[in-house]
Each structure stands twice: as C-alpha cells, then as structure tokens.
Short mmCIF file of C-alpha atoms in Angstrom, two decimals:
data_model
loop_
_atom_site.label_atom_id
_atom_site.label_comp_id
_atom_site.label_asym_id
_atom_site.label_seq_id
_atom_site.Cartn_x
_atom_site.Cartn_y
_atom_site.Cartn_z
CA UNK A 1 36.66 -13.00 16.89
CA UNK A 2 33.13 -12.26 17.37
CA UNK A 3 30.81 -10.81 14.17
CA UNK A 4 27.22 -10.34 14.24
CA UNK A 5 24.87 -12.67 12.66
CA UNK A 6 21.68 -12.41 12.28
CA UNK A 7 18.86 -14.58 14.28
CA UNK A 8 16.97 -16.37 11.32
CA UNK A 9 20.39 -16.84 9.77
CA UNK A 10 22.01 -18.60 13.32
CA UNK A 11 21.89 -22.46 11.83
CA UNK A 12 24.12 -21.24 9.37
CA UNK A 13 26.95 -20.99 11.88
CA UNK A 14 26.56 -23.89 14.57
CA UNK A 15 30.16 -24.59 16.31
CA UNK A 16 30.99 -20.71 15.95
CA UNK A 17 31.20 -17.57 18.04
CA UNK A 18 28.95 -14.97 17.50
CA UNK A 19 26.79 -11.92 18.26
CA UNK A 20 23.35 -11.57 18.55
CA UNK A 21 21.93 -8.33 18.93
CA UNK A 22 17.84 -7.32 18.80
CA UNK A 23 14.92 -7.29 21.32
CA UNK A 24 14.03 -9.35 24.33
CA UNK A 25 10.57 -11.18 23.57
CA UNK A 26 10.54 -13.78 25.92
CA UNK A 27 12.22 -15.32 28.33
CA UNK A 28 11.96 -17.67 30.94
CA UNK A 29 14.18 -18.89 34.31
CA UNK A 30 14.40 -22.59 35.14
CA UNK A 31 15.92 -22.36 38.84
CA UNK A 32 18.56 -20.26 39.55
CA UNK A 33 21.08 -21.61 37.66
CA UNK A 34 19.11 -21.63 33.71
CA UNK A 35 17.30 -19.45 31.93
CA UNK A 36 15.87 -18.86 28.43
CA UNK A 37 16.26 -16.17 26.19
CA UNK A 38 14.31 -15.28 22.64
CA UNK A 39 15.43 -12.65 20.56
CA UNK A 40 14.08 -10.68 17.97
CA UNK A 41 15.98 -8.95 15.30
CA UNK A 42 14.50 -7.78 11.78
CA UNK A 43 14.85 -11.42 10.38
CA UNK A 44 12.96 -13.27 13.40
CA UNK A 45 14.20 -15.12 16.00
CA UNK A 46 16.63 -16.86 17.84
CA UNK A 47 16.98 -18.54 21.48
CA UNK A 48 19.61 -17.95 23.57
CA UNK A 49 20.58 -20.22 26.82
CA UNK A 50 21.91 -18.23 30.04
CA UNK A 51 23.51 -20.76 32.81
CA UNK A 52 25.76 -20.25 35.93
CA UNK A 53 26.52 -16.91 36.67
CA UNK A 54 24.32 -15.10 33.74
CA UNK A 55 21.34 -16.91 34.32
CA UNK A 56 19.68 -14.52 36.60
CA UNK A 57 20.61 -11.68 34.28
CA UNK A 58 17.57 -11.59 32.52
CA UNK A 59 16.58 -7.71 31.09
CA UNK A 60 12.53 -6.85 30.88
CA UNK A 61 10.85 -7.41 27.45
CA UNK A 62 11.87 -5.27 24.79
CA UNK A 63 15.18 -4.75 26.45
CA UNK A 64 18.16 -4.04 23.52
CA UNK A 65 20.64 -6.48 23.85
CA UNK A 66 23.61 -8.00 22.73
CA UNK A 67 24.82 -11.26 23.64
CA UNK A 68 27.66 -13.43 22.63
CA UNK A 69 28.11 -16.98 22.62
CA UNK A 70 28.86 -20.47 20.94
CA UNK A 71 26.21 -21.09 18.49
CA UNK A 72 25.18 -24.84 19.44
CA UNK A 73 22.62 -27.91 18.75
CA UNK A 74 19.56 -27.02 20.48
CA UNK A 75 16.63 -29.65 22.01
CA UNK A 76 13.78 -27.04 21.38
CA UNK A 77 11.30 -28.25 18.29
CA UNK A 78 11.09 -24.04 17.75
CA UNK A 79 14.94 -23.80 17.12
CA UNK A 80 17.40 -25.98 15.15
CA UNK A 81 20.33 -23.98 16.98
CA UNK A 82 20.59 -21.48 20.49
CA UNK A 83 23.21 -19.51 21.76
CA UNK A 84 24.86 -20.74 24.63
CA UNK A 85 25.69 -17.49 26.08
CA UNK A 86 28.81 -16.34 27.70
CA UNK A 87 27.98 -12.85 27.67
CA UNK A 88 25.07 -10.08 27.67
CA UNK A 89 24.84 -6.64 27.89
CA UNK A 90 21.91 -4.53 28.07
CA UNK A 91 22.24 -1.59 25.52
CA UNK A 92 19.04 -0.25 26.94
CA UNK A 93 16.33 -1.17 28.83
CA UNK A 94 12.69 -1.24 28.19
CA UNK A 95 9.80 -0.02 30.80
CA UNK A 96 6.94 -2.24 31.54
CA UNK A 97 4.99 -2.99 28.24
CA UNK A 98 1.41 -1.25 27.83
CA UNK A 99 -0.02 -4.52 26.63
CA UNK A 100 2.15 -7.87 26.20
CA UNK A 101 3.25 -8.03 21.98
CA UNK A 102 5.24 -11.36 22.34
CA UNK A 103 1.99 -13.20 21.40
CA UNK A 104 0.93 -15.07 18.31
CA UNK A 105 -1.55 -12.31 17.55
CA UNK A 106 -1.54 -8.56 18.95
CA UNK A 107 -4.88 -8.34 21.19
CA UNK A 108 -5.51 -4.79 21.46
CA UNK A 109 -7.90 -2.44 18.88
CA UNK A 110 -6.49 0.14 16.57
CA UNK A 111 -6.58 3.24 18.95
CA UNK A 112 -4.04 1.46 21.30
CA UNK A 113 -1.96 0.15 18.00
CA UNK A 114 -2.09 3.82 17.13
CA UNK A 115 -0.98 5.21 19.98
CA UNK A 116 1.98 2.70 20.38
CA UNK A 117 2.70 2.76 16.57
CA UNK A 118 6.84 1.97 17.42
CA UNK A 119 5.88 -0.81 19.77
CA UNK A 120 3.24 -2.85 17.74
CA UNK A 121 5.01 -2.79 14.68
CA UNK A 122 7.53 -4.93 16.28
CA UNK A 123 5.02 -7.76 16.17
CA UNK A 124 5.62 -10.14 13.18
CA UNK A 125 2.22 -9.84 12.01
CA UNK A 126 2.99 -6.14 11.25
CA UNK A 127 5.91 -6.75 10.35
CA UNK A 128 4.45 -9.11 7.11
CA UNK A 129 2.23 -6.91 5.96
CA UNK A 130 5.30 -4.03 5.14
CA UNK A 131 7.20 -6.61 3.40
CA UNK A 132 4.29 -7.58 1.33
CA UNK A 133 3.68 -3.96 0.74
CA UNK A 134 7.41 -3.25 -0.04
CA UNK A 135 7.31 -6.36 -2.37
CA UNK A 136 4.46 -4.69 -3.82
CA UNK A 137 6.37 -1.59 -4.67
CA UNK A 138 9.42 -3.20 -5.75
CA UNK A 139 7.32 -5.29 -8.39
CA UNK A 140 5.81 -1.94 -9.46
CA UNK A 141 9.05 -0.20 -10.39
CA UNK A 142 10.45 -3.33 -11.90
CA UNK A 143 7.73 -4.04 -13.93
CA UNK A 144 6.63 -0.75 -15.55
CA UNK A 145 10.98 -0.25 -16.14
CA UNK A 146 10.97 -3.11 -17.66
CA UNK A 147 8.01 -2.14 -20.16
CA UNK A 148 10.16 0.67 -20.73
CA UNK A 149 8.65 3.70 -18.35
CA UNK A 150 10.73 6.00 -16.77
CA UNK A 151 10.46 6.73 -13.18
CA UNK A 152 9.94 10.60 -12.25
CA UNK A 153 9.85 12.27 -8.62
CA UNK A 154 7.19 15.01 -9.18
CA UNK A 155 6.31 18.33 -7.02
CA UNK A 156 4.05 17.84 -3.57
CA UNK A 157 3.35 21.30 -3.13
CA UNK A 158 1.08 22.48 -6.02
CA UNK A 159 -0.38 25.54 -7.10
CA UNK A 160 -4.28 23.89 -8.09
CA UNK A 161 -6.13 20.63 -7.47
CA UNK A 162 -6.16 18.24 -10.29
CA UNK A 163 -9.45 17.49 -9.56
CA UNK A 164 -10.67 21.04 -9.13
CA UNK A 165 -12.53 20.35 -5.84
CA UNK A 166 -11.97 21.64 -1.99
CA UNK A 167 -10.37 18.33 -1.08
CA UNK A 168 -7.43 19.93 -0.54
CA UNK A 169 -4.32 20.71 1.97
CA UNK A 170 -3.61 24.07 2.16
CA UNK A 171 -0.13 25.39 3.22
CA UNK A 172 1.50 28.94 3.67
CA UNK A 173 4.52 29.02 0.41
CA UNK A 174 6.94 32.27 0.93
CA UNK A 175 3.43 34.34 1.73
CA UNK A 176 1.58 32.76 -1.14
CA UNK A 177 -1.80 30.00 -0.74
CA UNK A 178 -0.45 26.61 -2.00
CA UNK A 179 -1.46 22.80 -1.42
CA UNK A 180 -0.46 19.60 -1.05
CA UNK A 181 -1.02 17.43 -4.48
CA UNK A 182 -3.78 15.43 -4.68
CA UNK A 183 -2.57 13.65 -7.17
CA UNK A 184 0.62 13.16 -9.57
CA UNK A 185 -1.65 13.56 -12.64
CA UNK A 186 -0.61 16.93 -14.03
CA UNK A 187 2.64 16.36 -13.93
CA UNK A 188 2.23 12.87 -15.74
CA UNK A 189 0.57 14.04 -18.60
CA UNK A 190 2.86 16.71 -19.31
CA UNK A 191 6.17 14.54 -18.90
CA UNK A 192 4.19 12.47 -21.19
CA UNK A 193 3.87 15.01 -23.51
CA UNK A 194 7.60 15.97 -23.18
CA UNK A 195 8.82 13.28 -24.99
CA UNK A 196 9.37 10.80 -22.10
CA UNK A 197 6.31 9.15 -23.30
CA UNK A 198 5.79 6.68 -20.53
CA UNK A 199 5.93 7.61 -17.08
CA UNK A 200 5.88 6.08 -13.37
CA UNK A 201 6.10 7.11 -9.81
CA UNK A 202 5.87 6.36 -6.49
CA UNK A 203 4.78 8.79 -4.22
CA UNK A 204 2.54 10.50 -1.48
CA UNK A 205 -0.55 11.86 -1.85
CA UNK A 206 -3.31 13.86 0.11
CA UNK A 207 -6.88 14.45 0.20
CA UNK A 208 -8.46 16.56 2.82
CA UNK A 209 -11.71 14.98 2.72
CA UNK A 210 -13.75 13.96 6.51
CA UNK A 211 -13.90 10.27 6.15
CA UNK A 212 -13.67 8.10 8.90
CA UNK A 213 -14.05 4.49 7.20
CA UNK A 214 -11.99 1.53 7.59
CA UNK A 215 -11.18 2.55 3.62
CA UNK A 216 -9.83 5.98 3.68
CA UNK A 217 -6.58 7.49 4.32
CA UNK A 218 -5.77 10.90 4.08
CA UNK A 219 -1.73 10.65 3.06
CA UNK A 220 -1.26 7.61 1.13
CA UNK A 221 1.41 5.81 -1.34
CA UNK A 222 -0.05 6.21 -4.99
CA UNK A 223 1.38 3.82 -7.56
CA UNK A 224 1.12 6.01 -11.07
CA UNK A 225 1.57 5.31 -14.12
CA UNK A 226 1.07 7.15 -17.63
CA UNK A 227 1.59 6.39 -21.43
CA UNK A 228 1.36 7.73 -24.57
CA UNK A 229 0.23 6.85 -28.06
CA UNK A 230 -2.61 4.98 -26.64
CA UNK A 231 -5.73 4.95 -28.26
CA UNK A 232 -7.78 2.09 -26.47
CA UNK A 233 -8.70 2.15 -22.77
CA UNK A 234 -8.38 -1.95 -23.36
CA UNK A 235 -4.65 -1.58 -23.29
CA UNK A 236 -4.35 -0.07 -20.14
CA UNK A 237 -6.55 -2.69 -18.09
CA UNK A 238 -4.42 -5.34 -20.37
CA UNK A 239 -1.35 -3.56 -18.65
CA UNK A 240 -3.01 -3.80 -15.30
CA UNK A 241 -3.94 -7.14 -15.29
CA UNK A 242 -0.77 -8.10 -16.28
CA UNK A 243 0.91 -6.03 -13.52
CA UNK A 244 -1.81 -7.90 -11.12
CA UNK A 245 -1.20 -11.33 -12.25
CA UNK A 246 2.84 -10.87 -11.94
CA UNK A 247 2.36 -9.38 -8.51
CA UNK A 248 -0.03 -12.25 -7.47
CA UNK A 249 2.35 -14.88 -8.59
CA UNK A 250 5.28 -13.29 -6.65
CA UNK A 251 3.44 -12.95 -3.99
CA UNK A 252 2.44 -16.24 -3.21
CA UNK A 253 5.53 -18.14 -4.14
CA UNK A 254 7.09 -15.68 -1.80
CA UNK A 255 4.45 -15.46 1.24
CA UNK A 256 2.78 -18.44 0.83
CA UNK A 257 -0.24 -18.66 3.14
CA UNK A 258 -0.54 -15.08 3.89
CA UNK A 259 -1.82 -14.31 0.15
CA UNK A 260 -5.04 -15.98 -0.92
CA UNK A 261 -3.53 -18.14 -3.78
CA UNK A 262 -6.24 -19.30 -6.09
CA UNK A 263 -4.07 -21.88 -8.01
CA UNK A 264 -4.38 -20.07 -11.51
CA UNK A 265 -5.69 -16.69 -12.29
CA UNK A 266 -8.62 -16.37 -14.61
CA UNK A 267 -8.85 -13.48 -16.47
CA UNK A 268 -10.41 -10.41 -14.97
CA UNK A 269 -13.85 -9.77 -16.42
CA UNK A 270 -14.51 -6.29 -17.97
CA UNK A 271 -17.69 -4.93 -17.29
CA UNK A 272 -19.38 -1.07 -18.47
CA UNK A 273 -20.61 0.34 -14.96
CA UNK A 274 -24.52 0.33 -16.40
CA UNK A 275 -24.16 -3.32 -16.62
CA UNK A 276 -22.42 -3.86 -13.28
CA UNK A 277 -25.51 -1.73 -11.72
CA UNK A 278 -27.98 -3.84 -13.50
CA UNK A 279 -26.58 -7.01 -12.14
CA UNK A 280 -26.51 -5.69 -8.69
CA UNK A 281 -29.99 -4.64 -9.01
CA UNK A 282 -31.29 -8.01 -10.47
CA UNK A 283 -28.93 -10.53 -8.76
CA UNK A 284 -29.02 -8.92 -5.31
CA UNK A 285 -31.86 -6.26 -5.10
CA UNK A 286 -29.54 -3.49 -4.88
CA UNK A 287 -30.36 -0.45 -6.94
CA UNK A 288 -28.05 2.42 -8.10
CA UNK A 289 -28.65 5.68 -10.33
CA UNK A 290 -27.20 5.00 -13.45
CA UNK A 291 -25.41 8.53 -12.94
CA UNK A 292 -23.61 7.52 -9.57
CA UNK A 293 -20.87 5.64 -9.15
CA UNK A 294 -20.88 1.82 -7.52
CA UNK A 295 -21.07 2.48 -3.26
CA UNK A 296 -18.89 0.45 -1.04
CA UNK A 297 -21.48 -2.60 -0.64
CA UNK A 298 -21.92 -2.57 -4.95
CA UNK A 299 -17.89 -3.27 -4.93
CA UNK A 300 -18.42 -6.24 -2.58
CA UNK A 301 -21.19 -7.32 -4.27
CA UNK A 302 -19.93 -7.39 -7.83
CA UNK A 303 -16.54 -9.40 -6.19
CA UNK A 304 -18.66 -11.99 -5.21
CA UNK A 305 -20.17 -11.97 -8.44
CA UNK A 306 -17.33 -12.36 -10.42
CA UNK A 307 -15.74 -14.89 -8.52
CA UNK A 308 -18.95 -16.98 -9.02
CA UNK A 309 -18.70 -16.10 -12.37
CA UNK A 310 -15.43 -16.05 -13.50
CA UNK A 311 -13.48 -17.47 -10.95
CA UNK A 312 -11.88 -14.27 -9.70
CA UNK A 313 -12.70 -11.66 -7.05
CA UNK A 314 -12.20 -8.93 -9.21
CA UNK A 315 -13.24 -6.96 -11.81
CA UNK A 316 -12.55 -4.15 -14.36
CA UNK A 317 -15.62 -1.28 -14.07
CA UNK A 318 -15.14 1.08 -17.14
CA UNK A 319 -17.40 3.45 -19.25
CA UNK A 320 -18.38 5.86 -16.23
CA UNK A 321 -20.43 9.20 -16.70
CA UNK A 322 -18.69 11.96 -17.51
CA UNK A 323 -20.73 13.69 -14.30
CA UNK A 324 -18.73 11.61 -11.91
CA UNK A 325 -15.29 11.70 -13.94
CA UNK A 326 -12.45 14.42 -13.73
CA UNK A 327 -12.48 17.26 -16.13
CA UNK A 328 -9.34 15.71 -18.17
CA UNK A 329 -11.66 12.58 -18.80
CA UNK A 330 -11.51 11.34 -22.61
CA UNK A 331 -15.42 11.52 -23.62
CA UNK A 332 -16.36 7.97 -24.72
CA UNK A 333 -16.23 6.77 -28.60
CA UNK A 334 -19.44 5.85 -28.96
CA UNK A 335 -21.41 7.82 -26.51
CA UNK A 336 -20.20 11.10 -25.06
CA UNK A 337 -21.83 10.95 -21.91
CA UNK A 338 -19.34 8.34 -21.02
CA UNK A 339 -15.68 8.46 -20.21
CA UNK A 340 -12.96 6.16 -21.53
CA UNK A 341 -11.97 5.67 -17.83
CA UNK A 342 -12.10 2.81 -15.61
CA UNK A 343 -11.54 1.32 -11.85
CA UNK A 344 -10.38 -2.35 -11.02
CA UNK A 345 -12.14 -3.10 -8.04
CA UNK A 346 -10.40 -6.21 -5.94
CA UNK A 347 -11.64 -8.27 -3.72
CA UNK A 348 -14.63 -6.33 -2.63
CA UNK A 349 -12.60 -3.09 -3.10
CA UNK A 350 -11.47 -0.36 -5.85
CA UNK A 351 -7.72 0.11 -5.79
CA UNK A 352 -7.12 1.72 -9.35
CA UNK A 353 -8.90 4.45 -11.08
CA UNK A 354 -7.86 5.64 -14.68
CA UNK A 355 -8.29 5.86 -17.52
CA UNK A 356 -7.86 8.09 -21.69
CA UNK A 357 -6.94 11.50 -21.21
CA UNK A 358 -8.39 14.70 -23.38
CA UNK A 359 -5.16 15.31 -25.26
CA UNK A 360 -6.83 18.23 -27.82
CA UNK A 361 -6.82 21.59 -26.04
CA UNK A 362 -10.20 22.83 -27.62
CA UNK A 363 -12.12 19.90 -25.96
CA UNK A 364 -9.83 20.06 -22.38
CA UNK A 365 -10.89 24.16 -22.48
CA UNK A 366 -14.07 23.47 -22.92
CA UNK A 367 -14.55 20.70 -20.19
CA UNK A 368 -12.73 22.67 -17.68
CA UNK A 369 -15.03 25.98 -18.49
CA UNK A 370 -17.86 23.83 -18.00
CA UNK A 371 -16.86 22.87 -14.34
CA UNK A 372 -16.30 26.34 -13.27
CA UNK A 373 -12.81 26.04 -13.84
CA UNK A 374 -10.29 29.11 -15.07
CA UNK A 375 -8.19 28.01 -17.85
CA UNK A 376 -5.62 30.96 -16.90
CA UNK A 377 -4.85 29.48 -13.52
CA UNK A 378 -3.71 26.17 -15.51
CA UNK A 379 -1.90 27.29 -17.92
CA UNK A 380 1.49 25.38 -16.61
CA UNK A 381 -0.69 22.20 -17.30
CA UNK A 382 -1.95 23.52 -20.53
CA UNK A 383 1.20 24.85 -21.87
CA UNK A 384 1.61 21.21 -23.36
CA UNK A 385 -1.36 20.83 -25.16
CA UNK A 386 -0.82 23.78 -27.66
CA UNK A 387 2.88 21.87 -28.91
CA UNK A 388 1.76 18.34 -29.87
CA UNK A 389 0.40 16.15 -27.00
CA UNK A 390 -0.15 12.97 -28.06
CA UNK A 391 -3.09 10.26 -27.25
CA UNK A 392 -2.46 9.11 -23.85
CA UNK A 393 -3.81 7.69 -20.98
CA UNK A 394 -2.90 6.11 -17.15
CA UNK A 395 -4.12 5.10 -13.74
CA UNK A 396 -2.73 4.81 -10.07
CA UNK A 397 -3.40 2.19 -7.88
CA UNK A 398 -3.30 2.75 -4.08
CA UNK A 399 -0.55 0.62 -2.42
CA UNK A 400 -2.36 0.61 1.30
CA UNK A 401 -5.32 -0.32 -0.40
CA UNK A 402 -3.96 -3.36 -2.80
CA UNK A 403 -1.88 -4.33 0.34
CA UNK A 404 -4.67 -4.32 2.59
CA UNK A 405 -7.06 -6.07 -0.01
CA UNK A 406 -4.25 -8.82 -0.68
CA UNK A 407 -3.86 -9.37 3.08
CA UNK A 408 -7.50 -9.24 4.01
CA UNK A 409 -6.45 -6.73 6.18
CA UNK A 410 -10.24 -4.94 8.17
CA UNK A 411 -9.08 -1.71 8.37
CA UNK A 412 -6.28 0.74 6.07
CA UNK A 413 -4.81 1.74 8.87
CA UNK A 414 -3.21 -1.82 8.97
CA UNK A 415 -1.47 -1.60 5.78
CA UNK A 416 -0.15 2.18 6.98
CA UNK A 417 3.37 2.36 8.48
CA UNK A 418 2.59 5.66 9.88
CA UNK A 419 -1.36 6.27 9.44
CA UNK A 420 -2.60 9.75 8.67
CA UNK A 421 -5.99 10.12 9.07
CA UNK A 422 -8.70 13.20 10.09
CA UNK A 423 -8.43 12.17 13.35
CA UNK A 424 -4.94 10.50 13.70
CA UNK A 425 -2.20 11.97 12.55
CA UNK A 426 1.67 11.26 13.27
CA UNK A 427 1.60 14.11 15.90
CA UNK A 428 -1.98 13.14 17.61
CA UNK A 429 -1.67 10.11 20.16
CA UNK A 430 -4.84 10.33 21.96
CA UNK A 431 -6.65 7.15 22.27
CA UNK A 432 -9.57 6.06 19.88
#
C-alpha cells in the first residue's frame, strides 16, 4: 500500500513504498535509459530516479506530479534518500516558464514577481519570508493571550476615519457613503472600555494615500493591541520590548541565518523625539523642525546610532507634538504640547506607533472640535466615554513591515503575499 509522504520527511521511510506528489523543479536525463527528477512540495525537496522504460518520461518544469516508488539510499551529497520510481503521472502540465525559478535566487525585479505572483512564490526564498511572517503572527496571538488579552475580529467597513483625514477607501453600503477602516482603533478602545479590558487583533487595514516607496502598502496586516488601567506610556514600550525580544529569540533558534541574531539583546533605548532630532542634527548634520516628525533617512540614522550606542538597531521615539498626533492622543504630563505616544523604529524603520489614549470625554470633545471634527458623527465611539472609560492605552505594529525589517527585505512588497499597492493591486498585472 502506497501513502503519501512528504519530500523533506522521505529519510524517514527508506526501504518503503511511497508517494510523492508536488512540482517538477529540475530534472535532468543521463542517456536514454536514466534520468533525474527533483520535486518540490510545501516542505522542500526530494529526488526521484526514473530508469528503463520511465526514464524518458520527463514532464516540463512546474509540471504536477505524482510518482511512486521504493524510497532508497541515494549517492547524491544533496539527498540522504531518492525515489526509485516505478511510476509517474502527470496531474497537469506546466507551459514554458516566463523566467527559470529553480535557481538559488529569483533573478527578475518586482514588476515581473508581481505579475507572476503564483509562480515566484514557489521559490524557497519566498517561501521563508511567509513562514517567518506567520511565525510572527503566531507569537503575537500567543503572547498577548498569554498576558491575558482577548482576541476580537472587529468591523472593516466603517462609518468615519479614526484619524479624521481623506486617507480613506470609500465604498457604496446599501446606498449609503462608507469606508474601509483605517485602523482597528475605535473599536479597541471601546471593547476596552466594555469590560474586556485588554484587547488584540489581527487584521487588515487600508489607507488610500499616493505613495509609491519601497515602505508603503496600501492593505496591510496590523498587529493591535489595547489595555486598560494604564497610566504610564513606559508600560506599554516595556510590553513591546518584551514582545520584540520573545519574537527575536524564536526567531533565530527557529531560522537561524535568515534573522540577524545579535547574540543577546540589549535593551532598547528610549529616547523623547526633541532629543532624537538633536542628535541627528549634531551627530550627522541633519536638521528637523522640532514640530515634524523623524523622515525616512532620521529613522536610519538614529538605528545606526543606537546600535553604536547601545548595541541595538532600534529604538523607542516617544513624547511627539500633539500637531502631528491623532485627535485621541493623551496630552503629555508635564508639557501639553506633547503626547504620551510613541513609535519603535527597527532597524532603520518604524513598525509600531502608539501610545495613552484621552479617556475623559470633556478633553476628547474638545480635541476633536479643535481638528474640525463633529462630535455627532462619533457618537458610536463616544458613547463609551460618558459610562466609565478607564485609563488606557495601545499600539499596532505592522507585520509586512517587522517582517520585512527582520529579513532585510528592500522593498514591502517582499514581505506581501498578495501586494496591494496604488499602482498594483490583486486585479492589475501590467508590468512595472
């Protein structure tokens, strides 16, 4: 009796009779009488050896097959084991490849990856970086479960922005103007306030904004969290960092050279933004308005800075003007020009913003009057305010953007399965 095993699992089963089934990536014929087979399933790959009658069988690349066989000792230094076939069938045949993908590294830029998203993602290098980013998830939900969060699914199609700007995706509801949420953050603070008290999701989000960077997306995976009875932004880069350092450790016992390893993990060094502008501005010439926020060449900067430092390539940014900050923003302590808010930016890049929340209605009012915005249009998000919200605060981290930072990927659209961008979407497939 024949079962199906799977290729990186083959050595496990030398002497027996089995079935491999996956894609032809290579193959090769040695006369007439021998030829070589390597097959690809989603755990790697496995060799199979075609002689006599089945050796001039061989299907075009990509082919689906299944062959059957006696698993046996094999003389190649790339396989412990091959398949001695006694049978193959072609379940369906591929065309001629666009571009070869059986090679260590796929040699074609992003417009041709894009346009052959099914094809290139077969290549293992793709296929790494979404099982680093679904180990990145994973660790997510188990770790803010176990600090007790709940996880919660929460609406796409909104009524209002959360951040009360035109970056938004409008769509047609039953005759009425909605849009696609920009963010989970209305929802998070009122579960909060509903008694769950600490929240998590996973989830798309969208921003209609024209970017076309190597940085931006405009669907993405956001990794939320919120909490309350918090009264200290400290607590919630403590939680981060811990998050971080847990993630970093899996990681690397579980990747090994694809993660940059350092071999411990200093802490992460907390700096207000006004400092980490003054440093760029002294230590590299690079000067900022103290009421903008840190441009994509201050986050490089500052990495390098820290990891000279500190020993790390990253580093908490906190205390930002209120100018720059959503309206739900908790005014600083000590000086209310400031926000209790923060981003982590990571090697060279910002993956998390967040921050304290307003969590007194009077204050939250009067900040969203003094953006312009109606109160009366909110009042589903405000409803919780007037019946006890307590202290509270969050952040979301972008998963594309943490994978791609933790890969040292170039470009976002690397560490998206199915990229959405302004000018690549899943339904455009001309060329870039």
């Amino acid at each position: 009796m024949y079962k199906r095993v799977l290729a990186a699992k083959l050595s496990l089963h030398a002497g027996e009779l089995v079935v491999l089934k996956g894609w032809v990536r290579r193959t090769r014929a040695v006369g007439a009488e021998l030829s070589f087979l390597v097959l690809a399933d989603r755990s790697g790959e496995a060799q199979a050896v075609l002689s006599g009658s089945v050796a001039g069988a061989l299907p075009s690349l990509e082919s689906v097959v299944e062959v059957r066989g006696l698993v046996v000792p094999s003389r190649s230094r790339a396989f412990p084991v091959e398949l001695q076939v006694e049978d193959l069938s072609v379940l369906n045949p591929a065309d001629n490849l666009p571009f070869p993908i059986n090679k260590p590294a796929l040699e074609v830029g992003l417009g041709l990856i894009d346009r052959f998203r099914p094809l290139c993602l077969r290549h293992p290098s793709f296929q790494q970086v979404f099982r680093v980013q679904q180990q990145v998830v994973m660790h997510f939900e188990q770790f803010f479960a176990h600090q007790g969060f709940t996880r919660v699914s929460t609406p796409k199609i909104v009524a209002t922005g959360t951040e009360g700007g035109a970056e938004l995706f409008s769509v047609d509801y039953f005759g009425e103007v909605a849009y696609l949420a920009q963010s989970p953050q209305f929802f998070k603070q009122m579960l909060v306030g509903s008694g769950f008290e600490r929240v998590f999701e996973v989830g798309p989000v969208f921003r209609a904004e024209e970017h076309r960077t190597s940085r931006h997306l405009n669907e993405y995976i956001s990794l939320d969290i919120e909490m309350g009875f918090v009264g200290d932004v400290n607590e919630l880069m403590d939680l981060e960092e811990s998050f971080i350092k847990s993630l970093l450790s899996l990681l690397c016992h579980e990747f090994g050279g694809a993660i940059k390893c350092p071999p411990e993990i200093p802490p992460i060094p907390r700096l207000a933004l006004r400092e980490a502008l003054s440093i760029l501005e002294k230590t590299y010439g690079k000067a900022i308005p103290a009421d903008e926020n840190i441009d994509p060449e201050g986050e490089r900067l500052i990495s390098q800075w820290a990891e000279r430092e500190y020993g790390v390539a990253a580093v908490f940014l906190h205390s930002y003007p209120r100018s720059i900050r959503p309206f739900y923003a908790l005014p600083g302590h000590h000086d209310d020009t400031l926000t209790e808010s923060f981003d982590l930016i990571f090697r060279g890049q910002e993956v998390t913003t967040g921050g304290l929340r307003q969590h007194s209605l009077a204050p939250l009012l009067a900040s969203m009057t003094g953006r312009g915005l109606r109160p009366e249009q909110y009042e589903f998000y405000l409803q919780v305010f007037r019946y006890g919200m307590p202290p509270h605060g969050g952040f979301a981290i972008g998963a594309e953007r943490l994978t791609m930072q933790l890969l040292g990927l170039k470009n976002i659209r690397e560490a998206s399965i199915l990229p959405q961008t302004e000018t690549r979407g899943s339904r455009n497939t001309r060329d870039a």
